[in-house]
PDB file of C-alpha atoms in Angstrom:
ATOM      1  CA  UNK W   1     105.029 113.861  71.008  1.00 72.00           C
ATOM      2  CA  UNK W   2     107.624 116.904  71.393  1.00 84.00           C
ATOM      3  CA  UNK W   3     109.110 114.829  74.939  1.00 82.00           C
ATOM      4  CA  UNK W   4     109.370 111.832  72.296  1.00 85.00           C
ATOM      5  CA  UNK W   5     113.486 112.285  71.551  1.00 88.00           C
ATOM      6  CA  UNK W   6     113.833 112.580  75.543  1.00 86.00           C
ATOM      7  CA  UNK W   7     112.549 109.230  76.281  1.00 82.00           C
ATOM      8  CA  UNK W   8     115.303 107.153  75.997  1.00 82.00           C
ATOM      9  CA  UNK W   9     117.237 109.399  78.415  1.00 83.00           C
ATOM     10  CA  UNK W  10     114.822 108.920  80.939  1.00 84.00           C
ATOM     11  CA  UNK W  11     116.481 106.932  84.128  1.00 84.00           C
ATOM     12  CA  UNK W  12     114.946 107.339  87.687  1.00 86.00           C
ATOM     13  CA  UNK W  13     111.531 108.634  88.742  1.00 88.00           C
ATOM     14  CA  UNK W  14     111.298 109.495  91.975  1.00 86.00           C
ATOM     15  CA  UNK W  15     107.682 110.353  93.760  1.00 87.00           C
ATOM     16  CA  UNK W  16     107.569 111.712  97.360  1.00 86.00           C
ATOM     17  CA  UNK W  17     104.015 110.759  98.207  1.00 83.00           C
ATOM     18  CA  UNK W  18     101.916 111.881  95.512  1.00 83.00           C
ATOM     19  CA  UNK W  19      98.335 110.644  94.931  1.00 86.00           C
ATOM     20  CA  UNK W  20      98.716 108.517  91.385  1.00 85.00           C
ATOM     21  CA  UNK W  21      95.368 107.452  91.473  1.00 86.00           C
ATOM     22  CA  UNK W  22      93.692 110.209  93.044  1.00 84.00           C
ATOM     23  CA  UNK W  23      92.428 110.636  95.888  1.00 78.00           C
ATOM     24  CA  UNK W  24      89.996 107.502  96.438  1.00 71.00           C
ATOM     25  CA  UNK W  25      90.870 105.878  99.417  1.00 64.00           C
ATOM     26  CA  UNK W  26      91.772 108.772 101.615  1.00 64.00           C
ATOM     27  CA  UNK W  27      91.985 107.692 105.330  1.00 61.00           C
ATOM     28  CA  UNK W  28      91.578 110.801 106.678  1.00 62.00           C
ATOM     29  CA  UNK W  29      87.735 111.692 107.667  1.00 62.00           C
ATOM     30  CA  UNK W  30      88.065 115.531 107.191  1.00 65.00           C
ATOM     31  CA  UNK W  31      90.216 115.546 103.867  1.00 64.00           C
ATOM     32  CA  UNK W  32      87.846 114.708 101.341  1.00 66.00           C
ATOM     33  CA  UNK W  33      85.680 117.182 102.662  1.00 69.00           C
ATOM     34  CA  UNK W  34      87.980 120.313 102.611  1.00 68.00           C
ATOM     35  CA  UNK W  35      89.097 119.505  99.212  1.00 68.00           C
ATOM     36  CA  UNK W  36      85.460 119.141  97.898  1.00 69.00           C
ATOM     37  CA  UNK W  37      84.686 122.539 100.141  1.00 74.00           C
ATOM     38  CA  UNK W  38      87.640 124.170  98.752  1.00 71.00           C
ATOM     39  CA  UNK W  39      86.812 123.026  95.052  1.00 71.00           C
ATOM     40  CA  UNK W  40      83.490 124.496  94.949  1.00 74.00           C
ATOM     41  CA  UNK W  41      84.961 127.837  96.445  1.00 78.00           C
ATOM     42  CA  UNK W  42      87.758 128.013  94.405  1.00 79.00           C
ATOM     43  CA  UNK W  43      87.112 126.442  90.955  1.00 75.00           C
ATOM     44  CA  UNK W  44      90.354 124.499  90.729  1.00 76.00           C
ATOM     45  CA  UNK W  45      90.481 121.614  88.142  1.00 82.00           C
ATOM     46  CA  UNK W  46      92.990 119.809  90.107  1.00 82.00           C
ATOM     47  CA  UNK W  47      90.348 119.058  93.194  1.00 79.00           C
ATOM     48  CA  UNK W  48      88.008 117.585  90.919  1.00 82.00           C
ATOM     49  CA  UNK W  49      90.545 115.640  89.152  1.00 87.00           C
ATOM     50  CA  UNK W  50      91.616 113.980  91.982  1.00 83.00           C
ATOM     51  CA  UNK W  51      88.555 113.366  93.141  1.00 81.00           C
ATOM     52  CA  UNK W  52      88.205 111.417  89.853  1.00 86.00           C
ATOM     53  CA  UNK W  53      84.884 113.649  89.137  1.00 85.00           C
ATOM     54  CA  UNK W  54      86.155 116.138  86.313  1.00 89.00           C
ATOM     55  CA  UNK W  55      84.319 113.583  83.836  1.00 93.00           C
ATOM     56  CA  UNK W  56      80.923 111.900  84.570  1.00 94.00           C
ATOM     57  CA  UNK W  57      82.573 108.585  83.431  1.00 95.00           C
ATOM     58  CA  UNK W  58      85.042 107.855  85.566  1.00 93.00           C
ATOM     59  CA  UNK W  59      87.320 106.246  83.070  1.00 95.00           C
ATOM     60  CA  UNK W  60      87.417 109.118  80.766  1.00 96.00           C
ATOM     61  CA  UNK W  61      89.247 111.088  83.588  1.00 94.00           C
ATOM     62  CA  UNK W  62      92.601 112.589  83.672  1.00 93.00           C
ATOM     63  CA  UNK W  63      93.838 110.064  86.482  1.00 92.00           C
ATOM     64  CA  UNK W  64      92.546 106.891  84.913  1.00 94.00           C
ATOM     65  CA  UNK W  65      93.408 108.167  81.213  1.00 94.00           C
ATOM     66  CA  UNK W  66      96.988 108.859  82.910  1.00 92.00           C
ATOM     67  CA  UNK W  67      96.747 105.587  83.814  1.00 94.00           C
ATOM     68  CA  UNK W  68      96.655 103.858  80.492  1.00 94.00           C
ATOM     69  CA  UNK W  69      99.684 106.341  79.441  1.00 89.00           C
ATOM     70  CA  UNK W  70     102.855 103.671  78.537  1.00 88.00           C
ATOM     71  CA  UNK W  71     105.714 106.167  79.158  1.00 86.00           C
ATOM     72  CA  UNK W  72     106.071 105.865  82.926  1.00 88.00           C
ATOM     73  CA  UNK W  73     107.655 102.413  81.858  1.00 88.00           C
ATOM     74  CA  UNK W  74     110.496 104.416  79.953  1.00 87.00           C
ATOM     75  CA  UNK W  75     111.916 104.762  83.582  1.00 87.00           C
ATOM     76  CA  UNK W  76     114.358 102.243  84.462  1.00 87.00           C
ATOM     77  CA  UNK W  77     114.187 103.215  88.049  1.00 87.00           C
ATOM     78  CA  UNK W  78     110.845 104.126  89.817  1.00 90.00           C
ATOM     79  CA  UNK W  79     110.919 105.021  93.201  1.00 88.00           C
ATOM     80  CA  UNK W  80     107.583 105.448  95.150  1.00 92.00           C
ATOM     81  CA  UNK W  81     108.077 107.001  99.383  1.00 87.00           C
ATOM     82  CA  UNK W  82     105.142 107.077 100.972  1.00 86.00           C
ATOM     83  CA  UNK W  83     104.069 106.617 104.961  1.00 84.00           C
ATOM     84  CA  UNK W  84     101.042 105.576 106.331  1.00 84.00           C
ATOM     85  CA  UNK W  85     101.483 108.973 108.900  1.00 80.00           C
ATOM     86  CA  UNK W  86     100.719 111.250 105.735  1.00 78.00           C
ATOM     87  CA  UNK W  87      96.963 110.976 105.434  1.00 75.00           C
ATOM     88  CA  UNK W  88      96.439 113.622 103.287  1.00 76.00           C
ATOM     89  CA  UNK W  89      97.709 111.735 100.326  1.00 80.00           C
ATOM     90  CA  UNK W  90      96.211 107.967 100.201  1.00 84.00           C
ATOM     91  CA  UNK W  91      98.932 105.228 100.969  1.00 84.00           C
ATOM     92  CA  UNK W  92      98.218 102.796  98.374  1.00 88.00           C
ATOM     93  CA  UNK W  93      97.449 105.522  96.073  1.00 88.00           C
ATOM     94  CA  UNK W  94     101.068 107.194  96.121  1.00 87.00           C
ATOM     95  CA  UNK W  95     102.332 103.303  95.960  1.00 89.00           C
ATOM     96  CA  UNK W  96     100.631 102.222  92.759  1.00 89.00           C
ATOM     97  CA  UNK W  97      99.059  99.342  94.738  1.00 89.00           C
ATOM     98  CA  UNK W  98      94.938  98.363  95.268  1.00 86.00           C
ATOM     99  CA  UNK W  99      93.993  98.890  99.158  1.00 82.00           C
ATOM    100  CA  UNK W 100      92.581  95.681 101.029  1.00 80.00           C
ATOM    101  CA  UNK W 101      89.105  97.306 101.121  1.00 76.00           C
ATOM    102  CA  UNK W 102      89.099  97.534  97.444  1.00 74.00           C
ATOM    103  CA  UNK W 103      90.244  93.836  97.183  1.00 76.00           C
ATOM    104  CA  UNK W 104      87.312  92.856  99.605  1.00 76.00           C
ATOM    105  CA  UNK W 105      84.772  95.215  97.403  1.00 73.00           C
ATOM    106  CA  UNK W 106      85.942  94.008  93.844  1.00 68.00           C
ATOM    107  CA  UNK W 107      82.477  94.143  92.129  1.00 73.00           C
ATOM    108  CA  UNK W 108      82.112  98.113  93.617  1.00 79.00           C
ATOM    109  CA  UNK W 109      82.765 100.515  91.514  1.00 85.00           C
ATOM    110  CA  UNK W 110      85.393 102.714  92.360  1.00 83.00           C
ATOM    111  CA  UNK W 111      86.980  99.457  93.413  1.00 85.00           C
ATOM    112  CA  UNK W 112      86.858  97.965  89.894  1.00 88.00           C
ATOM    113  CA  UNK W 113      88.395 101.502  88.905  1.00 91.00           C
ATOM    114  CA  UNK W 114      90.914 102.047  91.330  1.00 88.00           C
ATOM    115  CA  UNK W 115      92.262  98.193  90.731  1.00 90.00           C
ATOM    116  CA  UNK W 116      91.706  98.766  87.025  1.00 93.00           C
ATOM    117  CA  UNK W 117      94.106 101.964  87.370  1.00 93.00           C
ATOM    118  CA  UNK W 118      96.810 100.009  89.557  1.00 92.00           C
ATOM    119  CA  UNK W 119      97.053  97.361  86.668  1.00 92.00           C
ATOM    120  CA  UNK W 120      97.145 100.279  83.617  1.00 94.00           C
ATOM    121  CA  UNK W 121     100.187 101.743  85.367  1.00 92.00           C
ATOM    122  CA  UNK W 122     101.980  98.269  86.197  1.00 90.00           C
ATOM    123  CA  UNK W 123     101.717  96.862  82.888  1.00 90.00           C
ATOM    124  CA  UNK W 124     103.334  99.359  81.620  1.00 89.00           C
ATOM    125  CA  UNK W 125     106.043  99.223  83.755  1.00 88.00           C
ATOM    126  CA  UNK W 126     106.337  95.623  83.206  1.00 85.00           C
ATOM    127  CA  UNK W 127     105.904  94.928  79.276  1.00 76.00           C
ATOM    128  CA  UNK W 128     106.605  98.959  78.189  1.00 67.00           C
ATOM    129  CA  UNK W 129     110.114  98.140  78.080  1.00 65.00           C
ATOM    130  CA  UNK W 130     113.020  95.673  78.100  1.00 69.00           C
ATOM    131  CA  UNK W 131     114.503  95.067  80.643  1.00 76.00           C
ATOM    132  CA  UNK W 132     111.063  96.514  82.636  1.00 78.00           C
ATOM    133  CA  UNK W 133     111.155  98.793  84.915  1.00 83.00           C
ATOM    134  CA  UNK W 134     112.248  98.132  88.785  1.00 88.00           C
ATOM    135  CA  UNK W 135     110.065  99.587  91.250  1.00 89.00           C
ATOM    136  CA  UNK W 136     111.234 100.672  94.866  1.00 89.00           C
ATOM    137  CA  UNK W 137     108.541 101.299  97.062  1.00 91.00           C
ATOM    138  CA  UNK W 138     109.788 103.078 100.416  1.00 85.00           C
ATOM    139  CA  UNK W 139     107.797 103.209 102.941  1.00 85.00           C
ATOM    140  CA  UNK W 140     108.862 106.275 105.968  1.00 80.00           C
ATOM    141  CA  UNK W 141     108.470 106.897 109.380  1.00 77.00           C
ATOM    142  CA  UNK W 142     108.859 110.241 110.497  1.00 73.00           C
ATOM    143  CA  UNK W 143     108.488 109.017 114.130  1.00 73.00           C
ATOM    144  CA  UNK W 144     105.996 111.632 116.029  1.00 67.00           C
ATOM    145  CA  UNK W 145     106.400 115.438 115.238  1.00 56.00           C
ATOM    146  CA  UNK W 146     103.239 116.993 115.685  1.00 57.00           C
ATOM    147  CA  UNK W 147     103.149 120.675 114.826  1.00 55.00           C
ATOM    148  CA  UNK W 148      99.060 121.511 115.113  1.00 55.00           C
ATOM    149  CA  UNK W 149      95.768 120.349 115.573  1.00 51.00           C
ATOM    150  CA  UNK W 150      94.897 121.203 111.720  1.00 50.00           C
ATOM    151  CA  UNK W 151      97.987 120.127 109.911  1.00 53.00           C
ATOM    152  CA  UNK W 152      97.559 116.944 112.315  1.00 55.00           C
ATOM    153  CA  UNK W 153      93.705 116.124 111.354  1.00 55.00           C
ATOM    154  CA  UNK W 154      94.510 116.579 107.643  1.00 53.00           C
ATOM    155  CA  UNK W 155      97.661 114.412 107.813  1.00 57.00           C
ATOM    156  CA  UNK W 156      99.359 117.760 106.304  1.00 59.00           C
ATOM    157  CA  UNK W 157     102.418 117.250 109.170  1.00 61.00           C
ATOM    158  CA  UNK W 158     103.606 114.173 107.642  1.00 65.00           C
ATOM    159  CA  UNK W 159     103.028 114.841 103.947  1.00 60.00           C
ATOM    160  CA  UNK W 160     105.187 118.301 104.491  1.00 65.00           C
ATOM    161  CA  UNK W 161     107.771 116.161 106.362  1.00 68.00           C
ATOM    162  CA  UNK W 162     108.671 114.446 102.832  1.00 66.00           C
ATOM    163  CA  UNK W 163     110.270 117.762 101.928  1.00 68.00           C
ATOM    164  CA  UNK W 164     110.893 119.441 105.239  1.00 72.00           C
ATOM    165  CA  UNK W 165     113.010 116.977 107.036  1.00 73.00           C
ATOM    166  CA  UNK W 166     116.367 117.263 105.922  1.00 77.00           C
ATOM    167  CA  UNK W 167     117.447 114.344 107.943  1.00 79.00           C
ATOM    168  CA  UNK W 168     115.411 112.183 105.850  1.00 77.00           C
ATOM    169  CA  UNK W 169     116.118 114.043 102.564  1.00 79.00           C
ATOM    170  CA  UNK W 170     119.817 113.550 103.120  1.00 84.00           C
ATOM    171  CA  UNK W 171     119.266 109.670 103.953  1.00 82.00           C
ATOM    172  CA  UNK W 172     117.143 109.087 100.768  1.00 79.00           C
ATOM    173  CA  UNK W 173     119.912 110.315  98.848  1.00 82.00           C
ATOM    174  CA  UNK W 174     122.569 108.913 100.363  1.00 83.00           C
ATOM    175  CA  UNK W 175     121.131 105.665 100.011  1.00 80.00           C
ATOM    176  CA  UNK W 176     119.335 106.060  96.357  1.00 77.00           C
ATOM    177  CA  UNK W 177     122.099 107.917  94.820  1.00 78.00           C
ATOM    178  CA  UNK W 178     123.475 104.684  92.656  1.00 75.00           C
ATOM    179  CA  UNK W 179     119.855 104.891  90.806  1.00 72.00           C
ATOM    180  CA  UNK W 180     119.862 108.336  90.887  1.00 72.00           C
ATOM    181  CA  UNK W 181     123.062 108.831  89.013  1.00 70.00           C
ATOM    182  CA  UNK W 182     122.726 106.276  86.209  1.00 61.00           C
ATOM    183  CA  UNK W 183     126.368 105.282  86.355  1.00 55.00           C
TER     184      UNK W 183
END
């Protein structure tokens, strides 16, 4: 309610490969693990929220109720990186799209979720608002830096690279800078 005057100025969202639906999906085998390790140790909301478990229904939790929330469509630009290198954040999941192994387990249950959640959020970029929203989705190749064992296992190397890699910060904007500007 108090972001409600702001709406209308809203233009271009940009996400550098952030987990939208949580973290189901992961493709890396030691991820899920540290994050549940590290949530018991440290208490952190955030772990079990993206684990979709900070609710014993699944579709009372923050992701999925995120999910149903209209106001991404008050974007007219949406602009979702991503790169199948960063396994610490799921692909589809920073994409807004269902994974094939969820499409070939529909009657599962975090598969009826998870495509359940991909639908919430593209409805409401498509009938939130007029004209709807466009969606870029970009998907990078950071070639192959490697900087450690660890940050490679995790997929931590290529989710840092989003940030880290100048060259490919000053390319995005270069090229996205007519959306960003909203002239």
């Amino acid at each position: 309610p108090e972001l409600q005057p702001y709406l209308k100025h809203l233009h271009t969202m940009i996400s550098l490969s952030s987990p939208h639906m949580g973290n189901l999906g992961s493709s890396s085998y030691i991820l899920p693990s540290v994050l549940w390790l590290f949530e018991k140790s440290v208490k952190a909301t955030l772990l079990s929220q993206l684990r979709l478990a900070d609710h014993p229904d699944p579709y009372k939790s923050f992701f999925y109720l995120l999910s149903l929330s209209p106001e991404i469509g008050d974007f007219k630009n949406v602009i979702l990186v991503s790169s199948k290198q960063d396994t610490f954040i799921p692909y589809h999941s920073a994409r807004f799209e269902v994974p094939p192994s969820h499409l070939s387990t529909p009657t599962h249950d975090k598969s009826k979720l998870y495509i359940k959640m991909c639908n919430n959020v593209i409805e409401s970029l498509d009938k939130h608002s007029f004209p709807p929203s466009k969606v870029f989705r970009l998907d990078v190749d950071f070639g192959s830096t490697s900087l450690s064992m660890w940050n490679d296992m995790t997929g931590r190397t290529f989710h840092a690279a989003f940030i880290d890699n100048t060259t490919f910060m000053e390319m995005f904007f270069n090229l996205f800078w007519v959306l960003i500007s909203d002239r």
